[in-house]
Structures are given as structure tokens and as C-alpha cells.
Coordinates of C-alpha atoms in Angstrom, one line a residue:
Chain A
M1 CA -2.9 11.9 -3.8
I2 CA 0.8 11.3 -3.0
D3 CA -0.1 8.5 -0.5
L4 CA -2.2 6.9 -3.1
L5 CA -0.2 7.0 -6.3
V6 CA 3.2 8.6 -6.2
I7 CA 4.8 6.6 -3.2
P8 CA 3.5 3.1 -4.4
L9 CA 4.8 4.1 -8.1
I10 CA 8.2 4.8 -6.6
K11 CA 8.3 1.6 -4.7
I12 CA 7.3 -0.4 -7.9
V13 CA 10.0 1.3 -9.9
I14 CA 12.6 0.6 -7.1
V15 CA 11.3 -3.1 -6.5
L16 CA 11.3 -3.8 -10.3
T17 CA 14.8 -2.4 -10.9
G18 CA 16.0 -4.2 -7.9
V19 CA 14.6 -7.5 -9.1
L20 CA 16.0 -7.1 -12.7
I21 CA 19.5 -6.2 -11.4
T22 CA 19.4 -9.1 -8.9
V23 CA 18.5 -11.4 -11.7
M24 CA 21.3 -10.3 -13.9
Y25 CA 23.8 -10.8 -11.1
L26 CA 22.2 -14.1 -9.7
V27 CA 23.2 -15.6 -13.2
L28 CA 26.9 -14.6 -12.7
L29 CA 26.6 -15.6 -8.8
E30 CA 25.4 -19.0 -10.0
R31 CA 28.2 -19.4 -12.7
K32 CA 30.8 -18.4 -10.1
V33 CA 29.6 -20.7 -7.4
Q34 CA 29.3 -23.6 -9.8
A35 CA 32.9 -22.7 -10.9
W36 CA 34.2 -22.6 -7.4
V37 CA 32.7 -25.9 -6.5
Q38 CA 34.2 -27.5 -9.6
V39 CA 37.6 -25.8 -8.7
R40 CA 37.4 -23.4 -11.9
L41 CA 37.6 -19.6 -11.9
G42 CA 34.3 -19.1 -13.7
P43 CA 33.8 -15.9 -15.9
M44 CA 36.9 -13.7 -15.6
R45 CA 37.3 -11.9 -18.9
V46 CA 34.6 -9.0 -18.9
G47 CA 35.7 -6.5 -16.3
P48 CA 37.7 -7.4 -12.9
H49 CA 36.7 -11.0 -11.9
G50 CA 33.9 -10.8 -14.6
V51 CA 31.5 -8.5 -12.7
L52 CA 30.6 -6.9 -16.1
Q53 CA 29.5 -10.3 -17.6
P54 CA 25.8 -9.9 -17.1
I55 CA 25.9 -6.7 -19.0
A56 CA 27.6 -8.4 -21.8
D57 CA 25.2 -11.2 -21.8
V58 CA 22.1 -8.9 -21.8
L59 CA 23.5 -7.0 -24.8
K60 CA 24.1 -10.2 -26.7
L61 CA 20.5 -11.3 -26.1
F62 CA 19.3 -8.1 -27.2
V63 CA 21.0 -8.2 -30.5
K64 CA 20.6 -12.0 -31.4
E65 CA 18.2 -12.8 -34.2
D66 CA 14.6 -13.5 -32.8
I67 CA 13.3 -16.5 -34.8
T68 CA 9.6 -17.4 -35.0
P69 CA 9.2 -20.8 -36.5
V70 CA 7.0 -20.9 -39.6
R71 CA 4.5 -23.5 -38.4
A72 CA 4.2 -21.8 -34.8
D73 CA 1.1 -20.1 -33.5
K74 CA 2.5 -16.6 -33.8
V75 CA 0.2 -14.8 -31.3
V76 CA 0.7 -17.4 -28.7
F77 CA 4.3 -17.8 -29.2
T78 CA 4.8 -14.3 -28.7
L79 CA 2.5 -14.0 -25.6
A80 CA 3.9 -17.1 -23.7
P81 CA 7.3 -15.7 -22.4
I82 CA 5.2 -12.6 -21.2
I83 CA 2.6 -14.9 -19.5
V84 CA 5.5 -16.4 -17.7
L85 CA 7.3 -13.2 -16.7
V86 CA 4.4 -11.1 -15.5
P87 CA 3.2 -13.4 -12.6
A88 CA 7.0 -13.8 -11.6
I89 CA 7.2 -10.1 -11.3
I90 CA 3.8 -9.2 -9.6
A91 CA 4.3 -11.8 -6.9
F92 CA 6.8 -9.2 -5.4
A93 CA 3.8 -6.8 -4.6
V94 CA 3.0 -8.6 -1.3
I95 CA 6.5 -9.3 -0.1
P96 CA 7.4 -7.3 2.9
F97 CA 11.0 -6.2 2.4
G98 CA 11.3 -4.4 5.8
D99 CA 9.7 -2.8 8.7
Q100 CA 8.3 0.8 8.3
V101 CA 10.9 3.5 7.8
S102 CA 10.5 7.2 8.0
I103 CA 11.5 9.3 4.9
F104 CA 11.4 13.0 5.6
G105 CA 9.4 12.4 8.7
K106 CA 6.6 10.5 6.8
P107 CA 6.3 6.8 7.8
V108 CA 6.7 4.5 4.6
P109 CA 6.1 0.7 4.9
L110 CA 8.6 -1.2 3.0
H111 CA 6.2 -3.3 0.9
I112 CA 4.0 -2.5 -2.1
A113 CA 0.8 -3.8 -0.8
D114 CA -0.4 -5.7 2.5
L115 CA -3.3 -7.8 1.3
N116 CA -5.1 -9.8 3.9
V117 CA -4.8 -12.8 1.5
G118 CA -1.2 -12.1 0.6
L119 CA -0.2 -15.8 0.8
L120 CA -3.0 -16.9 -1.2
Y121 CA -2.2 -14.1 -3.8
I122 CA 1.4 -15.6 -4.4
V123 CA -0.3 -19.0 -4.9
A124 CA -2.8 -17.7 -7.4
V125 CA -0.1 -15.7 -9.2
A126 CA 2.2 -18.8 -9.4
S127 CA -0.8 -21.0 -10.9
I128 CA -1.1 -18.4 -13.7
G129 CA 2.5 -18.5 -14.7
I130 CA 2.2 -22.4 -15.6
Y131 CA 0.1 -21.1 -18.6
G132 CA 3.1 -19.4 -20.2
I133 CA 5.2 -22.7 -20.1
I134 CA 2.4 -24.9 -21.5
L135 CA 1.5 -22.3 -24.2
G136 CA 5.1 -21.8 -25.1
G137 CA 5.6 -25.5 -25.7
W138 CA 2.4 -26.0 -27.5
S139 CA 2.5 -23.0 -29.8
S140 CA 6.2 -23.8 -30.9
N141 CA 4.6 -26.7 -32.9
S142 CA 7.7 -28.9 -32.3
K143 CA 7.9 -32.1 -30.4
Y144 CA 10.6 -31.3 -27.8
P145 CA 9.0 -28.3 -26.7
L146 CA 5.6 -29.9 -26.3
L147 CA 7.1 -32.8 -24.3
G148 CA 9.1 -30.4 -22.2
A149 CA 5.9 -28.2 -21.4
L150 CA 4.0 -31.4 -20.5
R151 CA 6.7 -32.4 -18.1
A152 CA 7.0 -29.0 -16.7
S153 CA 3.2 -28.5 -16.1
A154 CA 2.8 -32.0 -14.5
Q155 CA 5.6 -31.3 -12.1
L156 CA 4.5 -27.8 -11.3
I157 CA 0.9 -28.8 -10.6
S158 CA 2.1 -31.8 -8.5
Y159 CA 4.5 -29.8 -6.4
E160 CA 2.1 -26.9 -6.1
V161 CA -0.1 -29.0 -4.0
A162 CA 2.6 -30.0 -1.5
V163 CA 3.9 -26.3 -1.3
T164 CA 0.4 -24.9 -0.7
L165 CA -0.2 -27.3 2.1
T166 CA 3.0 -26.2 3.9
F167 CA 1.5 -22.8 3.7
V168 CA -1.6 -24.1 5.6
S169 CA 0.5 -25.2 8.6
V170 CA 2.3 -21.8 8.6
I171 CA -1.1 -19.9 8.5
L172 CA -2.3 -22.1 11.4
V173 CA 0.7 -20.9 13.5
S174 CA 0.6 -17.4 12.6
G175 CA -3.2 -17.0 12.4
S176 CA -3.0 -14.8 9.3
L177 CA -2.7 -14.9 5.6
S178 CA -1.0 -11.4 5.2
M179 CA 2.8 -11.6 4.8
V180 CA 3.2 -8.6 7.2
D181 CA 1.2 -10.4 9.8
I182 CA 3.2 -13.6 9.5
V183 CA 6.5 -11.7 10.2
T184 CA 4.9 -9.8 13.2
A185 CA 3.7 -13.1 14.5
Q186 CA 7.3 -14.4 14.4
K187 CA 8.3 -11.2 16.4
A188 CA 5.5 -11.5 19.0
N189 CA 6.4 -15.4 19.5
G190 CA 10.1 -14.6 19.7
V191 CA 11.0 -17.4 17.5
W192 CA 11.3 -17.9 13.6
F193 CA 8.8 -20.3 12.2
A194 CA 11.7 -22.6 10.9
F195 CA 12.0 -23.9 14.4
V196 CA 8.3 -24.2 15.0
Q197 CA 7.7 -25.9 11.6
P198 CA 10.8 -27.7 10.5
L199 CA 9.1 -30.4 8.4
A200 CA 7.0 -27.6 6.7
L201 CA 10.2 -25.8 5.9
S202 CA 11.9 -28.8 4.3
I203 CA 8.9 -29.8 2.4
Y204 CA 8.6 -26.1 1.1
F205 CA 12.2 -26.1 0.1
V206 CA 12.0 -29.4 -1.8
G207 CA 8.8 -28.2 -3.4
A208 CA 10.2 -24.7 -4.3
L209 CA 13.3 -26.5 -6.1
A210 CA 10.8 -28.6 -8.0
E211 CA 8.6 -25.5 -8.9
T212 CA 11.3 -23.2 -10.1
N213 CA 12.6 -26.2 -12.3
R214 CA 15.9 -26.3 -10.5
S215 CA 18.3 -29.2 -10.3
P216 CA 17.9 -31.9 -9.1
F217 CA 14.3 -31.5 -10.4
D218 CA 15.2 -29.8 -13.7
L219 CA 13.6 -32.4 -15.9
P220 CA 11.5 -30.0 -18.0
E221 CA 14.7 -28.9 -19.6
A222 CA 16.8 -32.1 -19.3
E223 CA 19.0 -31.4 -22.3
Q224 CA 20.0 -34.9 -22.9
E225 CA 16.4 -36.1 -23.6
L226 CA 14.7 -32.9 -24.5
V227 CA 17.2 -30.4 -26.0
A228 CA 16.1 -27.5 -23.8
G229 CA 12.5 -28.3 -23.0
F230 CA 9.6 -26.0 -23.5
H231 CA 11.8 -23.0 -24.8
T232 CA 13.8 -25.0 -27.5
E233 CA 12.3 -22.9 -30.2
Y234 CA 12.9 -19.7 -28.7
S235 CA 15.8 -17.4 -29.4
G236 CA 17.1 -13.8 -28.6
M237 CA 15.0 -11.6 -26.4
R238 CA 12.1 -13.9 -26.1
F239 CA 14.3 -16.5 -24.8
A240 CA 15.7 -14.0 -22.4
L241 CA 12.2 -13.4 -21.0
F242 CA 11.9 -17.1 -20.1
F243 CA 15.4 -17.0 -18.5
L244 CA 14.4 -13.9 -16.6
A245 CA 11.2 -15.4 -15.3
E246 CA 13.0 -18.4 -13.9
Y247 CA 15.3 -16.5 -11.9
A248 CA 12.7 -14.0 -10.9
N249 CA 10.7 -17.1 -9.5
M250 CA 13.8 -18.4 -7.8
I251 CA 13.9 -14.9 -5.9
V252 CA 10.2 -15.1 -5.2
V253 CA 10.4 -18.6 -3.6
S254 CA 13.4 -17.6 -1.4
A255 CA 11.7 -14.4 -0.3
V256 CA 8.7 -16.2 0.6
A257 CA 10.8 -18.8 2.3
T258 CA 12.5 -16.0 4.2
T259 CA 9.1 -14.4 5.0
L260 CA 7.4 -17.5 6.2
F261 CA 10.2 -19.4 7.9
F262 CA 13.3 -17.1 8.6
G263 CA 11.6 -14.1 10.2
G264 CA 11.5 -11.9 7.1
W265 CA 12.9 -8.5 8.0
L266 CA 13.6 -9.5 11.6
R267 CA 17.2 -9.7 13.0
P268 CA 18.6 -13.1 14.2
F269 CA 17.2 -14.0 17.7
P270 CA 14.6 -11.1 17.7
S271 CA 13.7 -11.8 21.4
V272 CA 17.3 -11.9 22.7
A273 CA 17.9 -8.7 24.5
F274 CA 21.6 -8.4 24.6
L275 CA 21.6 -8.6 20.9
H276 CA 19.7 -5.2 20.7
F277 CA 22.8 -3.6 19.2
L278 CA 22.1 -5.3 16.0
D279 CA 19.1 -3.0 15.4
F280 CA 21.3 -0.5 13.9
V281 CA 21.3 -2.6 10.5
P282 CA 18.3 -1.6 8.5
T283 CA 15.6 -4.1 8.5
W284 CA 15.7 -4.5 4.6
I285 CA 19.4 -5.6 4.8
W286 CA 18.5 -8.5 7.0
F287 CA 15.8 -9.5 4.6
V288 CA 18.1 -9.4 1.6
V289 CA 20.8 -11.3 3.4
K290 CA 18.5 -13.9 4.3
T291 CA 17.0 -14.2 0.8
F292 CA 20.5 -14.5 -0.7
L293 CA 21.5 -17.3 1.9
V294 CA 18.4 -19.2 0.8
L295 CA 19.4 -18.5 -2.9
Y296 CA 23.0 -19.7 -2.3
L297 CA 21.3 -23.1 -1.1
F298 CA 19.7 -23.4 -4.5
L299 CA 23.0 -22.9 -6.3
W300 CA 24.9 -25.2 -3.9
I301 CA 22.3 -27.9 -4.5
R302 CA 22.6 -27.7 -8.3
A303 CA 26.4 -28.1 -7.9
T304 CA 26.1 -31.0 -5.8
L305 CA 23.1 -33.4 -6.6
P306 CA 22.3 -35.4 -10.0
R307 CA 19.1 -35.2 -11.7
Y308 CA 16.2 -37.2 -10.6
R309 CA 14.2 -39.6 -12.9
Y310 CA 10.9 -38.5 -13.8
D311 CA 9.0 -41.5 -11.8
Q312 CA 11.2 -41.0 -8.8
L313 CA 10.1 -37.1 -9.0
M314 CA 6.4 -38.1 -9.0
R315 CA 6.7 -40.7 -6.5
L316 CA 8.4 -38.1 -4.2
G317 CA 5.9 -35.6 -4.7
W318 CA 2.8 -37.5 -4.4
K319 CA 3.7 -40.4 -2.1
V320 CA 6.1 -38.7 0.3
L321 CA 5.7 -34.9 0.3
I322 CA 1.9 -34.4 0.2
P323 CA 1.1 -37.1 2.9
L324 CA 3.9 -35.7 5.1
A325 CA 2.5 -32.1 4.5
I326 CA -0.9 -33.3 5.4
A327 CA 0.3 -35.1 8.6
N328 CA 2.1 -32.0 9.6
I329 CA -1.1 -29.9 9.4
I330 CA -3.0 -32.4 11.5
V331 CA -0.3 -32.4 14.1
T332 CA 0.1 -28.6 14.1
A333 CA -3.8 -28.2 14.4
A334 CA -3.9 -30.7 17.4
V335 CA -0.9 -29.0 19.1
K336 CA -2.6 -25.8 18.6
V337 CA -5.9 -26.9 20.0
A338 CA -4.2 -28.6 22.9
L339 CA -2.2 -25.5 23.9
S340 CA -5.2 -23.0 23.6
D341 CA -7.2 -25.0 26.4
Chain B
M1 CA -19.6 6.6 -9.8
G2 CA -16.1 5.0 -9.9
Q3 CA -17.6 1.8 -8.9
A4 CA -20.0 1.6 -11.6
I5 CA -17.5 2.5 -14.3
A6 CA -15.3 -0.3 -12.9
F7 CA -18.4 -2.7 -12.8
Y8 CA -19.5 -2.0 -16.4
T9 CA -15.9 -2.3 -17.6
L10 CA -15.5 -5.7 -16.0
A11 CA -18.8 -6.8 -17.0
A12 CA -18.3 -5.9 -20.5
C13 CA -14.9 -7.6 -20.6
I14 CA -16.6 -10.7 -19.0
L15 CA -19.3 -10.9 -21.7
G16 CA -16.8 -10.0 -24.5
F17 CA -14.3 -12.8 -23.4
G18 CA -17.2 -15.2 -23.1
V19 CA -18.3 -14.6 -26.6
L20 CA -14.8 -15.2 -27.7
V21 CA -14.6 -18.5 -25.9
I22 CA -17.3 -19.9 -27.8
T23 CA -16.5 -18.3 -31.4
A24 CA -12.8 -19.0 -31.4
K25 CA -11.8 -21.4 -34.0
N26 CA -8.8 -22.9 -32.1
T27 CA -9.6 -24.8 -29.1
V28 CA -6.5 -23.7 -27.3
H29 CA -7.3 -20.1 -27.9
S30 CA -10.7 -20.8 -26.6
V31 CA -9.4 -22.2 -23.3
M32 CA -7.1 -19.1 -22.9
F33 CA -10.0 -16.8 -23.4
L34 CA -11.8 -18.8 -20.7
V35 CA -8.8 -18.0 -18.4
V36 CA -8.9 -14.4 -19.1
N37 CA -12.9 -14.5 -18.4
F38 CA -12.3 -16.0 -15.1
L39 CA -9.6 -13.4 -14.1
F40 CA -12.1 -10.6 -15.0
V41 CA -14.6 -12.4 -12.8
A42 CA -12.0 -12.4 -9.9
G43 CA -11.9 -8.6 -10.6
L44 CA -15.7 -8.4 -10.0
Y45 CA -15.2 -10.0 -6.7
V46 CA -12.5 -7.6 -5.7
L47 CA -15.1 -4.9 -6.6
L48 CA -17.4 -6.4 -4.0
G49 CA -14.9 -6.5 -1.2
A50 CA -14.5 -10.3 -1.3
Q51 CA -10.8 -10.7 -1.7
F52 CA -10.6 -14.1 -0.5
L53 CA -13.3 -15.4 -3.0
A54 CA -11.3 -13.4 -5.9
V55 CA -8.1 -15.0 -5.1
I56 CA -9.8 -18.6 -4.7
Q57 CA -11.4 -17.9 -8.0
V58 CA -8.0 -17.6 -9.6
V59 CA -6.4 -20.4 -7.7
V60 CA -9.2 -22.9 -8.4
Y61 CA -10.8 -21.9 -11.7
A62 CA -8.1 -20.0 -13.8
G63 CA -5.1 -21.7 -12.3
G64 CA -6.4 -25.3 -11.5
I65 CA -9.3 -26.6 -13.6
V66 CA -8.4 -24.7 -16.8
V67 CA -5.0 -26.1 -16.8
L68 CA -6.4 -29.7 -16.9
Y69 CA -8.8 -28.6 -19.8
L70 CA -5.7 -27.4 -21.5
F71 CA -3.9 -30.8 -21.0
V72 CA -6.7 -32.5 -22.6
V73 CA -7.1 -30.2 -25.4
M74 CA -3.4 -30.4 -26.2
L75 CA -3.2 -34.2 -26.0
V76 CA -6.2 -34.9 -28.1
N77 CA -5.6 -34.3 -31.8
L78 CA -7.6 -31.3 -32.8
K79 CA -5.7 -30.4 -35.9
R80 CA -8.8 -30.8 -38.1
P81 CA -11.8 -28.7 -37.3
P82 CA -14.7 -30.4 -35.5
E83 CA -17.3 -31.9 -37.9
A84 CA -20.7 -30.4 -37.8
H85 CA -23.4 -32.7 -36.9
Q86 CA -24.8 -34.3 -40.4
D87 CA -28.5 -33.7 -39.5
R88 CA -29.1 -30.1 -39.9
R89 CA -32.7 -30.3 -38.5
R90 CA -31.7 -32.1 -35.6
R91 CA -29.2 -29.4 -34.9
G92 CA -31.7 -26.7 -35.3
R93 CA -34.1 -28.5 -32.8
L94 CA -31.3 -28.8 -30.2
G95 CA -30.5 -25.2 -30.5
V96 CA -34.2 -24.2 -30.1
T97 CA -34.7 -26.4 -27.0
C98 CA -31.5 -25.2 -25.3
S99 CA -32.5 -21.5 -25.8
L100 CA -36.1 -22.2 -24.6
V101 CA -34.7 -23.8 -21.3
V102 CA -32.4 -20.8 -20.7
L103 CA -35.3 -18.3 -21.4
A104 CA -37.5 -20.3 -19.1
E105 CA -35.0 -20.0 -16.4
L106 CA -34.4 -16.4 -16.7
V107 CA -38.3 -15.7 -16.5
A108 CA -38.5 -17.9 -13.6
I109 CA -35.9 -15.9 -11.7
A110 CA -37.3 -12.6 -12.9
A111 CA -40.8 -13.8 -11.6
Y112 CA -39.5 -15.1 -8.3
K113 CA -37.7 -11.7 -7.6
Y114 CA -41.0 -9.9 -8.5
V115 CA -43.2 -12.1 -6.1
S116 CA -40.8 -11.9 -3.2
P117 CA -38.1 -9.3 -3.6
A118 CA -35.7 -10.2 -0.6
A119 CA -36.7 -13.6 0.5
G120 CA -34.6 -16.6 0.1
L121 CA -31.4 -14.5 0.8
P122 CA -29.9 -14.4 4.3
P123 CA -29.1 -10.8 5.5
A124 CA -25.8 -9.6 4.3
L125 CA -23.1 -9.7 7.0
P126 CA -21.3 -6.7 8.0
M127 CA -18.1 -6.6 5.7
G128 CA -15.1 -6.6 7.9
P129 CA -11.6 -6.3 6.4
D130 CA -10.8 -9.7 7.3
N131 CA -13.5 -11.9 5.4
V132 CA -11.2 -14.9 5.3
A133 CA -12.2 -15.5 9.0
Q134 CA -15.8 -14.8 8.2
V135 CA -15.9 -17.2 5.4
G136 CA -14.2 -19.9 7.5
M137 CA -16.7 -19.3 10.4
L138 CA -19.8 -19.6 8.0
L139 CA -18.3 -22.7 6.3
Y140 CA -17.9 -24.4 9.6
T141 CA -21.0 -23.5 11.3
D142 CA -24.1 -22.7 9.3
Y143 CA -23.0 -24.3 6.1
L144 CA -21.1 -27.2 7.6
I145 CA -23.3 -30.0 6.0
P146 CA -23.1 -28.5 2.3
F147 CA -19.5 -28.1 2.8
E148 CA -18.9 -31.5 3.9
L149 CA -21.1 -33.0 1.2
A150 CA -19.2 -31.2 -1.4
S151 CA -16.1 -32.5 -0.3
M152 CA -17.5 -35.9 -0.3
L153 CA -18.7 -35.5 -3.8
L154 CA -15.2 -34.5 -4.8
L155 CA -13.8 -37.6 -3.1
V156 CA -16.2 -39.8 -5.0
A157 CA -15.2 -38.3 -8.3
M158 CA -11.7 -38.8 -7.4
V159 CA -12.1 -42.4 -6.6
G160 CA -14.1 -42.9 -9.7
A161 CA -11.6 -41.4 -12.0
I162 CA -8.9 -43.6 -10.5
V163 CA -11.1 -46.9 -11.0
L164 CA -11.9 -45.7 -14.7
A165 CA -8.1 -44.9 -15.5
K166 CA -6.6 -48.0 -13.9
R167 CA -8.7 -51.1 -14.9
D168 CA -6.6 -53.6 -12.7
L169 CA -6.1 -52.2 -9.3

């Protein structure tokens, strides 16, 4: 009973709280990093160095007026932000945050569920999230949201192909679809898959930028052309849900990158013996540090690169990334067969 | 017992949302009911222990194909309700023909099952925890030709769509 219900429930509560707090502070971190890159100070007023700014922002979003346009499809308009947010959060179910720990002498693995199709589960969940964006844009019954939603969904569908193909080459190397097995395979091989599959990593990272609508691929909300894209008509708490989902998605793709390519919860150089003293650091701390380094890359790129044009985006996705990913799969499979003989 | 409850709940939801798909006035609502329907079908696969098939059901049907439906529905102007066919008697005849064909199919299946209870189905494989490997093994050995034929069919469809959409290549 305790193993079946209580422990998973506690884990779910911890992960959910952790994700929400991380999202709040990720927004602050983004503003700070942008400010430092542009030689500004960023938010400084609320609390020392602005550390309480996220709380002020959340309070503001709670008390803002929540408007539903008169001509909107009210039920779908209300459901759309929820359809975006739920997949972003349930994707955390299969992410392994750390190795087993023992609490009161009881071994507890630091993941909510270890599905044997974990990686495919993430793909499936991500593909459901697209509906929220399309429906949000459509139900607003307004032209900019509709155009933004069309752009967003075309972009997501195109880059989903490239990202999923990079998963295939990782699966070929690890021999499993389970997130935990992928990490243990990196431990057994003594090398992070980032070094085995550098091309897959770069394609995944570019695809992840596009899938989370991040700069330089933030065309769905290109403010000069589309006001705010698919969520133009949303305000107050419902807008906050879209915002939350976007940042939660960033954390998901960074956590997946960490798991697939940067050794998940493993310490750096897992096979080098004289670094064993690093083992005193709990495994989940390595995971969090690596995930934040990937997230920092997202923020850094946003402050550095200008936005792509839409035709450039599509050309990059279909004519460069997808063929490269397929070639990578063929080479990986050929090398694997050659080595196994 | 628990499995039976889960099965009947899922089956009721599948049928219920199936009915909603064809009765919804708004086409976008109808497409969304179809997505929910597919998600419950995926639940049925999980109940059968076929997690791989369940996830593929979500990725391909709920996530891939229906998104394209939604595109078409949103881009085609569907503000006014679809007009009913002018000729009422022709509509009736069509309906009767369709239901007769479905009835004949059901009768044929029932009769076939009655005549030869287990024939036609290969023996069930022992269900391992890792049915991804099992599915892959079967697809590339026993069912290699149907699998390759299906992929050729998709390729032909893709080429056809491109030729139709781009008049001058």
C-alpha cells in the first residue's frame, strides 16, 4: 500500500512543487541574464537584488482581470491553456532525477515511473501539447491568434520529426527506450552520449529551441508581426498558464537533454577512478546542475541571436536537420553492426 | 475484477466519445472528441499490457494525424452549417445501404468465429515486460513483407500529395 500509493504521491507533490518554483525563478533568471548581457541590472526593487520579483509577478497575474472575448468559443477558450499545461507537467513522470536513495532504510528510486517506453512517452505527451496552442489560437476568434497558432503548430510538427529522429540514434546506442536504462548505459560505457552522438546532440538542441518557441525560433509570438501570437486574447491567470507551460517545457527539454546526452544523474567522468571523491555529492544535485547549465544555454542564445525568418526556419528544419538526423541514424546503425561482429 | 471495471469504463468512454464525434455540431469540437476517443483506445492497449502500442497510438493517431485534420478544418471555412443533401430519398437509401453493409460484416465475423473458433489467429506470444523488442523482432521477421509494403504505400501517397500540390515541379 505504501509502496503503491503513498510514496509515488509524495514524489508527485515534490516534483510538482519543484517544477512550479523552478519556473517562477527561471523567469527571474532569464530577466537577470538578459540584463547582464545587455549591461543592465535587471529587476532590483522587490527584495534584495529582486529575488522576490517572481512572487510579485504571480500575485499580479492572479488579481488581473480575466477577459473572455465575446465572440470566442468559451469552453475551448478555457480548456486550451489547460491542454498546454498538463502535458508539459506530466512529462516529468518519466524523468530520472537521481539514483536510488535510501530513506529510513527503504530504497527509493528518484523517479516517479520507469516506463519501458519512457522516451516515446515524452514524444507522445509533447505531441498532445500542440492541441492547446492550436485551439487557443482558434477559439479566440481573432486573426493574430489564429495566424500565430498556425505558425506555432507548423513549426512544432516540423521540428518534432527531427527531434524524434535524434532519439532513434540515442536508442540505437543505449539499446533501450527507458530513461533509467539510458542513464545506466552511459554509466556502463563510461562515456556521456554527448561524445558518442555529438551530431544528434546538436540537432536535438536546435530542435528543442524550436519546439519550445524560444529565440531565435520564437516566430509564433513574433511581436512585430503577430502582437503576441496564439495567446494574444488571453489575460490574467489563463495567460499565466500558457506562460507556465512554456517554461515548464523548457525544463522538460533540458532535463531530457541531460538524461540522453549528459549522463543524467551521473557525476562528470563517471569512469575515472581518481574522481571518486566526487561521489559525496547526491546524484540529484548533479542532475539539477546539468539541467540548469542547459537552461542557461537557452537564455544565453536568446540574448545573442536575432530571430529567423519563417522560410529560413522551415528550410533549416526540413532540408538540413531532418536529412542530417537520418544520415546520423544510418551511420550509427552501421557502426553498431560493424562493432558487434 | 479490477480489469473488468477498467475495461468497461474505457469501452463506455470510447463509445460515448465516438457518438459525440459524429453528433457534435462544431467540426473543431468533433475533432477534439476524436482525440479524446483515441486517448481512451490507448488506455485499452495499456490494459492489455501493450505499452508500446499504446504510446504509438497516441503519437501517430492522437498526436500526428488528427493535428492535420484540425489544420484542414480550421483553414476551410466552416462558419455555416453543412447543407443537407437535397434529395431526401437518396439520403435514406444511402443510410440503409451503409447500415446493411455493416450488419453483413458483423454477421460474417460472428459466423466465422462460430465455424472456426481459434483459426486464423497465430498463438499469442508470451508477454514479456519489454514488448518493444518483441514487436520489432516480429516486424522484421514474420511480418517483414507487409511492413515494407505499408511503408511503400506511404511513400507513394507522399509523392502523390506533393505532385498534386505542386503543379510545376
